Structure formats: C-alpha cells, structure tokens
mmCIF file of C-alpha atoms in Angstrom:
data_model
loop_
_atom_site.group_PDB
_atom_site.id
_atom_site.type_symbol
_atom_site.label_atom_id
_atom_site.label_comp_id
_atom_site.label_asym_id
_atom_site.label_seq_id
_atom_site.Cartn_x
_atom_site.Cartn_y
_atom_site.Cartn_z
ATOM 1 C CA MET A 241 -68.855 85.535 272.086
ATOM 2 C CA ALA A 242 -68.093 87.414 268.724
ATOM 3 C CA ASN A 243 -70.114 90.686 267.784
ATOM 4 C CA ILE A 244 -70.568 90.023 264.107
ATOM 5 C CA LYS A 245 -71.038 93.118 261.851
ATOM 6 C CA LYS A 246 -72.647 93.227 258.508
ATOM 7 C CA LEU A 247 -71.224 95.139 255.574
ATOM 8 C CA LEU A 248 -72.848 96.007 252.336
ATOM 9 C CA ILE A 249 -70.414 96.751 249.276
ATOM 10 C CA ALA A 250 -71.551 98.160 246.031
ATOM 11 C CA GLY A 251 -69.834 100.195 243.381
ATOM 12 C CA ASP A 252 -69.546 101.371 239.830
ATOM 13 C CA PHE A 253 -72.955 103.022 239.706
ATOM 14 C CA HIS A 254 -71.636 105.729 237.062
ATOM 15 C CA VAL A 255 -74.459 108.136 237.595
ATOM 16 C CA PRO A 256 -76.119 109.157 235.352
ATOM 17 C CA TYR A 257 -75.439 105.901 233.529
ATOM 18 C CA HIS A 258 -76.704 103.723 236.479
ATOM 19 C CA ASP A 259 -79.483 101.231 236.208
ATOM 20 C CA PRO A 260 -82.517 102.810 237.894
ATOM 21 C CA ILE A 261 -84.516 99.502 238.225
ATOM 22 C CA LEU A 262 -81.434 97.869 239.882
ATOM 23 C CA PHE A 263 -80.904 100.823 242.147
ATOM 24 C CA ASP A 264 -84.480 100.610 243.609
ATOM 25 C CA LEU A 265 -83.984 96.728 243.902
ATOM 26 C CA PHE A 266 -80.787 97.457 245.799
ATOM 27 C CA LEU A 267 -82.447 99.899 248.340
ATOM 28 C CA ARG A 268 -85.225 97.422 248.829
ATOM 29 C CA PHE A 269 -82.399 94.759 249.724
ATOM 30 C CA ALA A 270 -80.406 97.115 251.854
ATOM 31 C CA SER A 271 -83.488 98.162 253.889
ATOM 32 C CA ASP A 272 -84.158 94.492 254.683
ATOM 33 C CA PHE A 273 -80.493 93.679 255.301
ATOM 34 C CA LYS A 274 -79.868 96.613 257.520
ATOM 35 C CA PRO A 275 -75.927 96.637 257.348
ATOM 36 C CA ASP A 276 -73.870 98.221 259.999
ATOM 37 C CA TYR A 277 -71.575 99.431 257.238
ATOM 38 C CA LEU A 278 -72.197 100.524 253.516
ATOM 39 C CA VAL A 279 -69.305 101.068 251.214
ATOM 40 C CA ILE A 280 -69.909 102.810 248.002
ATOM 41 C CA ASN A 281 -66.812 101.485 246.326
ATOM 42 C CA GLY A 282 -65.902 103.986 243.886
ATOM 43 C CA ASP A 283 -67.190 105.331 240.425
ATOM 44 C CA PHE A 284 -70.571 106.358 242.066
ATOM 45 C CA LEU A 285 -70.562 109.210 239.543
ATOM 46 C CA ASP A 286 -69.274 108.934 236.093
ATOM 47 C CA CYS A 287 -68.150 112.544 235.709
ATOM 48 C CA PHE A 288 -68.630 112.221 231.813
ATOM 49 C CA ALA A 289 -68.851 115.799 231.181
ATOM 50 C CA ILE A 290 -65.279 116.495 232.163
ATOM 51 C CA SER A 291 -63.721 113.260 231.035
ATOM 52 C CA LYS A 292 -60.983 113.522 228.353
ATOM 53 C CA PHE A 293 -62.916 111.381 225.739
ATOM 54 C CA ASP A 294 -64.683 112.682 222.658
ATOM 55 C CA LYS A 295 -68.482 113.601 223.485
ATOM 56 C CA ILE A 296 -71.435 114.285 221.393
ATOM 57 C CA PRO A 297 -72.326 117.923 221.914
ATOM 58 C CA HIS A 298 -74.860 118.876 224.609
ATOM 59 C CA SER A 299 -74.614 115.161 225.946
ATOM 60 C CA GLY A 300 -74.702 116.339 229.602
ATOM 61 C CA ARG A 301 -73.657 118.789 232.144
ATOM 62 C CA MET A 302 -71.489 118.116 235.313
ATOM 63 C CA LYS A 303 -73.939 120.286 237.302
ATOM 64 C CA ASP A 304 -76.974 117.981 236.266
ATOM 65 C CA GLU A 305 -74.791 114.860 237.179
ATOM 66 C CA LEU A 306 -74.134 116.127 240.654
ATOM 67 C CA LYS A 307 -77.689 117.004 241.143
ATOM 68 C CA MET A 308 -78.732 113.443 240.287
ATOM 69 C CA GLY A 309 -75.970 112.095 242.387
ATOM 70 C CA TRP A 310 -77.203 113.984 245.361
ATOM 71 C CA LYS A 311 -80.640 112.861 245.067
ATOM 72 C CA LEU A 312 -79.513 109.239 244.949
ATOM 73 C CA LEU A 313 -77.297 109.443 248.054
ATOM 74 C CA LYS A 314 -80.240 110.952 249.764
ATOM 75 C CA LYS A 315 -82.280 107.879 248.885
ATOM 76 C CA ILE A 316 -79.403 105.571 250.403
ATOM 77 C CA ARG A 317 -79.272 107.608 253.554
ATOM 78 C CA ASP A 318 -83.016 107.511 254.000
ATOM 79 C CA ALA A 319 -83.136 103.763 253.548
ATOM 80 C CA LEU A 320 -80.123 103.122 255.840
ATOM 81 C CA PRO A 321 -80.372 105.803 258.706
ATOM 82 C CA GLU A 322 -78.125 104.037 261.150
ATOM 83 C CA ALA A 323 -75.475 102.579 258.871
ATOM 84 C CA GLU A 324 -71.886 104.120 258.776
ATOM 85 C CA ILE A 325 -71.520 104.950 255.098
ATOM 86 C CA SER A 326 -68.123 105.159 253.346
ATOM 87 C CA TYR A 327 -67.543 106.627 249.763
ATOM 88 C CA ILE A 328 -64.366 105.540 248.282
ATOM 89 C CA GLU A 329 -62.950 107.949 245.473
ATOM 90 C CA GLY A 330 -62.711 105.974 242.009
ATOM 91 C CA ASN A 331 -60.864 106.923 238.953
ATOM 92 C CA HIS A 332 -64.173 108.463 237.598
ATOM 93 C CA GLU A 333 -64.521 110.795 240.736
ATOM 94 C CA PHE A 334 -60.743 111.667 240.182
ATOM 95 C CA ARG A 335 -61.762 113.208 236.987
ATOM 96 C CA LEU A 336 -62.556 116.475 238.709
ATOM 97 C CA ARG A 337 -59.226 116.653 240.185
ATOM 98 C CA GLN A 338 -57.478 115.648 236.927
ATOM 99 C CA TYR A 339 -59.630 118.382 235.027
ATOM 100 C CA LEU A 340 -58.417 121.113 237.482
ATOM 101 C CA ILE A 341 -54.843 120.016 237.210
ATOM 102 C CA ARG A 342 -54.906 119.995 233.505
ATOM 103 C CA ASN A 343 -57.121 122.883 232.965
ATOM 104 C CA ALA A 344 -57.189 125.419 235.908
ATOM 105 C CA PRO A 345 -53.943 124.536 237.939
ATOM 106 C CA GLU A 346 -53.973 128.047 239.209
ATOM 107 C CA ILE A 347 -57.204 127.560 241.348
ATOM 108 C CA TYR A 348 -56.852 123.890 242.189
ATOM 109 C CA ASP A 349 -56.524 124.609 245.821
ATOM 110 C CA LEU A 350 -59.505 127.101 245.723
ATOM 111 C CA ALA A 351 -62.035 124.754 243.883
ATOM 112 C CA PRO A 352 -64.656 122.840 246.002
ATOM 113 C CA THR A 353 -64.036 119.345 246.382
ATOM 114 C CA LEU A 354 -66.310 116.369 245.002
ATOM 115 C CA SER A 355 -67.119 115.651 248.769
ATOM 116 C CA GLU A 356 -68.195 119.276 249.146
ATOM 117 C CA LEU A 357 -70.200 119.471 245.893
ATOM 118 C CA LEU A 358 -72.192 116.331 246.850
ATOM 119 C CA GLU A 359 -72.699 117.613 250.558
ATOM 120 C CA LEU A 360 -71.619 114.269 251.948
ATOM 121 C CA ASN A 361 -71.209 115.871 255.427
ATOM 122 C CA GLN A 362 -75.046 116.481 255.162
ATOM 123 C CA PHE A 363 -75.572 112.731 254.854
ATOM 124 C CA ASN A 364 -72.907 111.714 257.308
ATOM 125 C CA ILE A 365 -71.082 110.008 254.671
ATOM 126 C CA ASP A 366 -67.213 109.346 255.041
ATOM 127 C CA TRP A 367 -65.139 110.431 252.026
ATOM 128 C CA VAL A 368 -62.221 108.026 251.613
ATOM 129 C CA GLY A 369 -60.170 110.020 248.941
ATOM 130 C CA THR A 370 -57.251 109.033 246.817
ATOM 131 C CA LYS A 371 -53.842 110.002 248.334
ATOM 132 C CA GLU A 372 -53.466 113.583 249.040
ATOM 133 C CA GLY A 373 -51.345 115.356 246.518
ATOM 134 C CA ALA A 374 -51.585 112.689 243.977
ATOM 135 C CA SER A 375 -51.592 114.052 240.270
ATOM 136 C CA LYS A 376 -53.061 110.823 238.937
ATOM 137 C CA TRP A 377 -55.609 108.310 240.415
ATOM 138 C CA VAL A 378 -54.142 105.648 242.593
ATOM 139 C CA ASP A 379 -55.292 102.579 244.421
ATOM 140 C CA THR A 380 -57.918 103.891 247.020
ATOM 141 C CA TYR A 381 -59.222 101.543 249.808
ATOM 142 C CA LYS A 382 -60.513 101.006 253.364
ATOM 143 C CA ARG A 383 -59.684 98.322 255.679
ATOM 144 C CA PHE A 384 -62.269 96.224 257.678
ATOM 145 C CA GLY A 385 -60.444 93.833 259.911
ATOM 146 C CA GLN A 386 -58.635 91.522 257.762
ATOM 147 C CA LEU A 387 -60.664 92.659 254.509
ATOM 148 C CA TYR A 388 -59.517 95.421 252.375
ATOM 149 C CA VAL A 389 -62.321 97.094 250.158
ATOM 150 C CA GLY A 390 -61.321 99.363 247.185
ATOM 151 C CA HIS A 391 -60.968 100.601 243.877
ATOM 152 C CA TRP A 392 -57.523 99.445 242.778
ATOM 153 C CA ASP A 393 -55.871 100.546 239.520
ATOM 154 C CA ARG A 394 -55.948 96.915 238.009
ATOM 155 C CA VAL A 395 -58.147 95.535 235.331
ATOM 156 C CA ASN A 396 -57.528 92.347 233.636
ATOM 157 C CA LYS A 397 -59.530 90.534 230.798
ATOM 158 C CA HIS A 398 -61.214 87.676 232.413
ATOM 159 C CA SER A 399 -63.262 87.009 235.388
ATOM 160 C CA ALA A 400 -61.438 86.628 238.634
ATOM 161 C CA MET A 401 -58.250 87.436 236.910
ATOM 162 C CA THR A 402 -57.959 91.008 238.402
ATOM 163 C CA ALA A 403 -58.891 89.555 241.781
ATOM 164 C CA LYS A 404 -56.218 86.872 241.260
ATOM 165 C CA ASN A 405 -53.442 89.358 240.328
ATOM 166 C CA LEU A 406 -54.320 91.793 243.246
ATOM 167 C CA VAL A 407 -54.210 89.092 245.820
ATOM 168 C CA GLU A 408 -50.877 87.781 244.559
ATOM 169 C CA ASP A 409 -49.481 91.376 244.481
ATOM 170 C CA LYS A 410 -50.829 92.804 247.905
ATOM 171 C CA GLY A 411 -51.061 89.790 249.804
ATOM 172 C CA VAL A 412 -54.322 90.246 251.529
ATOM 173 C CA SER A 413 -57.848 89.450 251.147
ATOM 174 C CA LEU A 414 -59.924 92.229 249.049
ATOM 175 C CA ILE A 415 -62.907 93.131 247.289
ATOM 176 C CA GLN A 416 -62.290 95.110 244.033
ATOM 177 C CA ASN A 417 -64.701 97.209 241.993
ATOM 178 C CA HIS A 418 -63.576 98.854 238.847
ATOM 179 C CA VAL A 419 -63.847 95.871 236.532
ATOM 180 C CA HIS A 420 -67.563 95.681 236.374
ATOM 181 C CA ARG A 421 -67.475 91.811 236.528
ATOM 182 C CA GLY A 422 -68.052 89.187 239.179
ATOM 183 C CA GLY A 423 -65.292 86.739 240.060
ATOM 184 C CA VAL A 424 -63.689 85.073 243.137
ATOM 185 C CA TYR A 425 -60.107 83.893 243.671
ATOM 186 C CA HIS A 426 -59.040 81.883 246.623
ATOM 187 C CA LYS A 427 -55.377 81.093 247.830
ATOM 188 C CA ARG A 428 -53.922 79.166 250.870
ATOM 189 C CA LEU A 429 -50.342 80.290 251.983
ATOM 190 C CA GLU A 430 -47.813 78.149 253.464
ATOM 191 C CA ASP A 431 -48.392 79.443 256.973
ATOM 192 C CA GLY A 432 -52.041 78.208 256.602
ATOM 193 C CA ARG A 433 -53.663 81.646 255.994
ATOM 194 C CA GLN A 434 -56.514 81.644 253.366
ATOM 195 C CA LEU A 435 -56.837 84.628 251.315
ATOM 196 C CA VAL A 436 -59.804 85.621 248.995
ATOM 197 C CA GLY A 437 -60.003 88.176 246.126
ATOM 198 C CA ILE A 438 -63.657 89.366 244.973
ATOM 199 C CA GLU A 439 -64.578 91.256 241.917
ATOM 200 C CA ASN A 440 -67.728 93.122 242.947
ATOM 201 C CA PHE A 441 -69.785 93.223 239.815
ATOM 202 C CA CYS A 442 -71.228 96.816 238.807
ATOM 203 C CA MET A 443 -74.475 98.871 239.340
ATOM 204 C CA CYS A 444 -74.587 100.445 236.001
ATOM 205 C CA ASP A 445 -76.399 100.053 232.842
ATOM 206 C CA LEU A 446 -75.355 96.829 230.850
ATOM 207 C CA SER A 447 -76.145 98.752 227.654
ATOM 208 C CA PRO A 448 -74.272 102.088 227.789
ATOM 209 C CA ASN A 449 -74.474 104.256 224.682
ATOM 210 C CA TYR A 450 -70.643 104.861 224.828
ATOM 211 C CA MET A 451 -69.613 101.076 224.329
ATOM 212 C CA GLY A 452 -70.822 98.059 222.337
ATOM 213 C CA ASN A 453 -71.578 94.672 223.943
ATOM 214 C CA VAL A 454 -69.863 94.609 227.349
ATOM 215 C CA ASN A 455 -68.891 91.630 229.422
ATOM 216 C CA TRP A 456 -70.101 93.002 232.811
ATOM 217 C CA GLN A 457 -72.365 91.657 235.432
ATOM 218 C CA GLN A 458 -74.431 93.493 237.966
ATOM 219 C CA GLY A 459 -74.646 92.803 241.793
ATOM 220 C CA TRP A 460 -72.982 93.530 245.181
ATOM 221 C CA THR A 461 -71.435 91.802 248.076
ATOM 222 C CA VAL A 462 -72.386 91.135 251.703
ATOM 223 C CA VAL A 463 -69.974 90.465 254.435
ATOM 224 C CA TYR A 464 -70.100 89.298 257.830
ATOM 225 C CA THR A 465 -67.202 90.003 260.038
ATOM 226 C CA ASP A 466 -65.914 90.005 263.519
ATOM 227 C CA LEU A 467 -64.910 93.307 263.095
ATOM 228 C CA GLU A 468 -64.140 94.120 266.802
ATOM 229 C CA GLY A 469 -62.292 91.023 267.421
ATOM 230 C CA SER A 470 -60.370 88.679 265.129
ATOM 231 C CA GLY A 471 -61.229 90.585 262.052
ATOM 232 C CA ARG A 472 -62.202 87.264 260.424
ATOM 233 C CA PHE A 473 -64.917 87.672 257.622
ATOM 234 C CA HIS A 474 -67.063 85.691 255.278
ATOM 235 C CA ALA A 475 -68.180 87.208 251.999
ATOM 236 C CA TYR A 476 -71.003 86.559 249.916
ATOM 237 C CA PRO A 477 -71.237 88.079 246.302
ATOM 238 C CA ILE A 478 -74.791 88.484 245.166
ATOM 239 C CA GLN A 479 -75.215 88.536 241.337
ATOM 240 C CA VAL A 480 -78.362 89.914 240.026
ATOM 241 C CA LEU A 481 -79.905 88.314 236.903
ATOM 242 C CA GLY A 482 -82.766 89.895 235.047
ATOM 243 C CA TYR A 483 -83.520 91.950 238.282
ATOM 244 C CA LYS A 484 -83.813 88.795 240.360
ATOM 245 C CA PHE A 485 -81.807 87.006 243.043
ATOM 246 C CA PHE A 486 -82.255 85.192 246.183
ATOM 247 C CA HIS A 487 -80.841 85.784 249.610
ATOM 248 C CA GLN A 488 -81.268 83.858 252.672
ATOM 249 C CA GLY A 489 -84.303 82.097 251.320
ATOM 250 C CA LYS A 490 -85.959 85.183 250.090
ATOM 251 C CA ALA A 491 -86.625 86.078 246.446
ATOM 252 C CA TYR A 492 -86.130 89.645 245.366
ATOM 253 C CA GLU A 493 -87.189 90.565 241.955
ATOM 254 C CA VAL A 494 -88.532 93.389 239.772
ATOM 255 C CA ASN A 495 -90.395 92.876 236.452
ATOM 256 C CA PRO A 496 -89.147 95.938 234.422
ATOM 257 C CA PRO A 497 -91.545 97.546 231.865
ATOM 258 C CA LYS A 498 -90.963 96.442 228.144
ATOM 259 C CA LYS A 499 -89.776 100.019 227.148
ATOM 260 C CA LEU A 500 -87.704 101.757 229.754
ATOM 261 C CA LYS A 501 -87.308 105.479 229.357
ATOM 262 C CA VAL A 502 -84.357 106.613 231.440
ATOM 263 C CA LYS A 503 -83.612 110.495 231.777
ATOM 264 C CA ARG A 504 -79.783 110.631 232.169
ATOM 265 C CA TYR A 505 -79.517 114.460 232.654
#
C-alpha cells in the first residue's frame, strides 16, 4: 500500500509587501492540513531596499525586512512543528548576492548569506539556493518524486502560458511561482506519460504601491504524492478569493476590516 505524503507549496510572499490577512488564513489552513512537507517557493522576502529600482527616500531598511521575515518564519514553524520545510531562493532573495557582486565584490565571500541572516538553522528550514558561483539568478528548484517545485526564470503574459512553456522546455511536471498568477497546463506524451504545469498564485498584496492594477491571483497548492514509491502525485491548486476558499468540504474565510492599516517596516 502506498505511503502517501502531503505537500503544501506557497511562494511570492514578498515580505514586507505580503498580505497579512492572507498569511493568517494560510497558517490556519496549514495547521489543519498538517503537511509532511512545506515548500516556501521563492520570493518570501522582497529585498526592496537593495533592489536596483528607484525608491522613495526612507521607504524601508533591509534590517527591518529581515526582522519581519524572521518573525513570520517563526510563525510558520510554530504552526507546523513536524513538517520538513524547504525555502527555495527566488530572484528577490538573490538581490543580496547581486548587490554584493555589484557593490562590494571584495567582501562577497565574507558577507553572511540570507540563510544565515534569517537564522534558518534555528527553525530547521532547508535552504535551496541558486547554483553555487552563479553571478545572476537562474532556475532554482527541488524535486519531489515525479514533481519539480521551483522558481524558474520564465514569465509569460497570460495565465498558464508560463506553465505551458516550461513543461514544453523541461519535459517534466512542475509547479512554478514567480508569475503571481494561477494557471494549469496539461500534456500527454507519445509514450503515454502525462505532464502537468501549475502556476502557483502569490501570497502578496494585490495592490502594491510600486505597481498599478495587477493581473495576479492569491493562493497556494496542495499535493498528495507516493513519494517513497512510484513518485506519482496529484496536485490541487487552491485560489483564495476575497479571503475565502473551500477545501475538502470545509469553508475557510476571514472578514477583513473595512480599513486595514499595514505596517510594512
């Protein structure tokens, strides 16, 4: 009999531009779901202060962003004390390495890593970093049986198009964050194999102050997999609409206050 494992995959929190109400709803669901594995699938932090983009003066410090990220990671670990947690490095986390490469190459090897700054070892969280020695962010992922979960350097305009192109290019089933949208693409190969590509929504604010109207959706994906056997899996994307969704016959919802004040830093 197969020993089915449960995976929970969420990404693109972009702390401090995460959605705090969605985050609390996610923790409530995660505590009920009790996954064997949790994957924080890239861009948990935004690293806005060290980005190359123009910024309003005094818009935030990296130190404060790290402090907020640490607190949220602690909440995740407290909610899932038994889960194996992986944190995949996204392009926003890579901003720290990029900053050092461009501005302080002499101390690149001496500077603490983001994993160290967030004290991931304290939370028993596994860091899945971009390729060692890379001078730019590249595809970063982790394999779970027949499923690849990652933050790939690919974004296309319409829902499911990124998933489609990644499946066509990579030839594997995968779950992609990075695009902030939901979308699913299926393909049956000549040999009978079935592949699926899933775009895994986002966990960030849908009205960020650095962009106009965005075509993003919020949510996460749950996966059931025969990880120790055939590696076969079934994935179920969960889109959260207006802080409400259903899962296995149960309704999850939060009624947000009419005026929400969010302290970003």
